[in-house]
Amino acid sequence: MRDKRPVDELSIQELERILAMRKREERQKRMQKLKREGRVVVQPEPVRPPAEFVPPPVPPEPEVSKGASGTGPVKVEKTAASVLPYREDRPPAAPAGLHFEDELDDFDYAPPGEDGERAWKRFVNAALLLVEIAAVVGLVFLGVRLFDAISRLEQETASAAALADQQRRAVIPTIAPTPQLTLEAVVLPGGHTFNEAGAPQFNYSEIPAHLLPMVQDQLVQPPPRRPPPTDHTPLRLIIPKLGVDQTIIQGVDWEALRQGIGQLPNNVTPLDETGNIVLAAHNDIYGEYFRHLDQLEPGDQFQIQTRTQIFTYTVQGWDLYEPTDVHVMESRGYPAATLISCYPYQVNNKRIVVFATLDA
């Protein structure tokens, strides 16, 4: 049972014994830890030969003197030899099998040579680690140098290829670009017919037969990319007499006129002194914005708005033309505007063209 008395009630001997037991426990824990780490070599305990038995010395028999009659009491006299001397400085003999708590008899220490062997192993491991680190650093250095060399080689190769390409291009003659025939150069915008299902479609019969193969691929191509508007690009058309107030789309192709009023892509703005702004829209489909162009009379006005200004145009008159009379979209030598649509309503075999000039 564990002794629960306080320290003040323990004697000095008991405290020493407890201290010895604690030291022994700590040594045993350290020894077990060293054994687990393989740092202790367990050696068999040597067998001690049994000690020879030495019988204790037998004291001499004391002399017995008898009385004169031979029958009196026996008197034993002790001699000096019969009394064993007692030495107070002799330590008491320990009982057999008794061990002190702080003895180290049960510890197995490694021989002195093991320390040197462990030190050598640590040195070898450290040396191998340094060798591995040096090898990794060397490989990284070689990789960086190889990458730099490959990059320089690629740059030199690209420079040589570019120089050779320039030399080859210098001897190639420049060919003038072949002018492309656009649909606006062949027929006025807005022409259409209706198929058997009643859906509108482009009127191919308006294109001359000898020019149809040159422009028909433009009808099936995706819508062209619209140029971004500038501060002077026409953005809005206002015709008060017809109640028209619509935005303007760049282009007069089929897709542009499906969205509303389109401007011929000739890069003309109201500020051009000799430019002709050509605007086109349908009269019986897709909003019918130009259905009543024939109601405009000389002197009527309409406005074209840009980001920064509104320009007013005055109608000079209108007339009917064939679909191939593309000359009406040319410049007239002064700032002008032209409105074009199919005519007559739902027949569409002609074009109505309204001419207007910019007010000063």
Coordinates of C-alpha atoms in Angstrom, one line a residue, residues 241-245 260-261 280-296 339-348 351-353:
K241 CA -44.1 64.1 -91.8
L242 CA -44.0 60.3 -92.0
G243 CA -43.8 59.7 -88.2
V244 CA -40.4 57.9 -88.6
D245 CA -37.9 58.0 -85.7
G260 CA -34.4 48.5 -89.6
I261 CA -32.8 51.4 -91.5
A280 CA -32.3 52.2 -97.2
A281 CA -35.2 50.3 -95.6
H282 CA -38.1 48.0 -96.7
N283 CA -41.6 49.3 -97.5
D284 CA -43.7 46.2 -96.8
I285 CA -41.7 43.9 -94.5
Y286 CA -39.5 44.3 -91.3
G287 CA -41.2 47.5 -90.0
E288 CA -42.2 49.1 -93.3
Y289 CA -40.3 52.2 -92.3
F290 CA -40.0 53.6 -95.8
R291 CA -43.6 52.7 -97.0
H292 CA -44.7 56.3 -97.5
L293 CA -41.7 57.8 -99.1
D294 CA -43.9 58.9 -102.0
Q295 CA -45.7 61.3 -99.7
L296 CA -42.6 63.5 -99.3
L339 CA -33.5 57.6 -99.2
I340 CA -34.1 54.3 -101.1
S341 CA -36.8 51.6 -100.9
C342 CA -38.7 49.2 -103.0
Y343 CA -41.8 50.4 -105.0
P344 CA -44.7 50.0 -105.5
Y345 CA -46.0 48.5 -102.3
Q346 CA -45.9 44.7 -102.4
V347 CA -44.9 44.7 -106.1
N348 CA -41.3 45.9 -105.6
R351 CA -37.0 51.6 -106.5
I352 CA -38.2 54.9 -105.1
V353 CA -35.3 57.4 -104.5

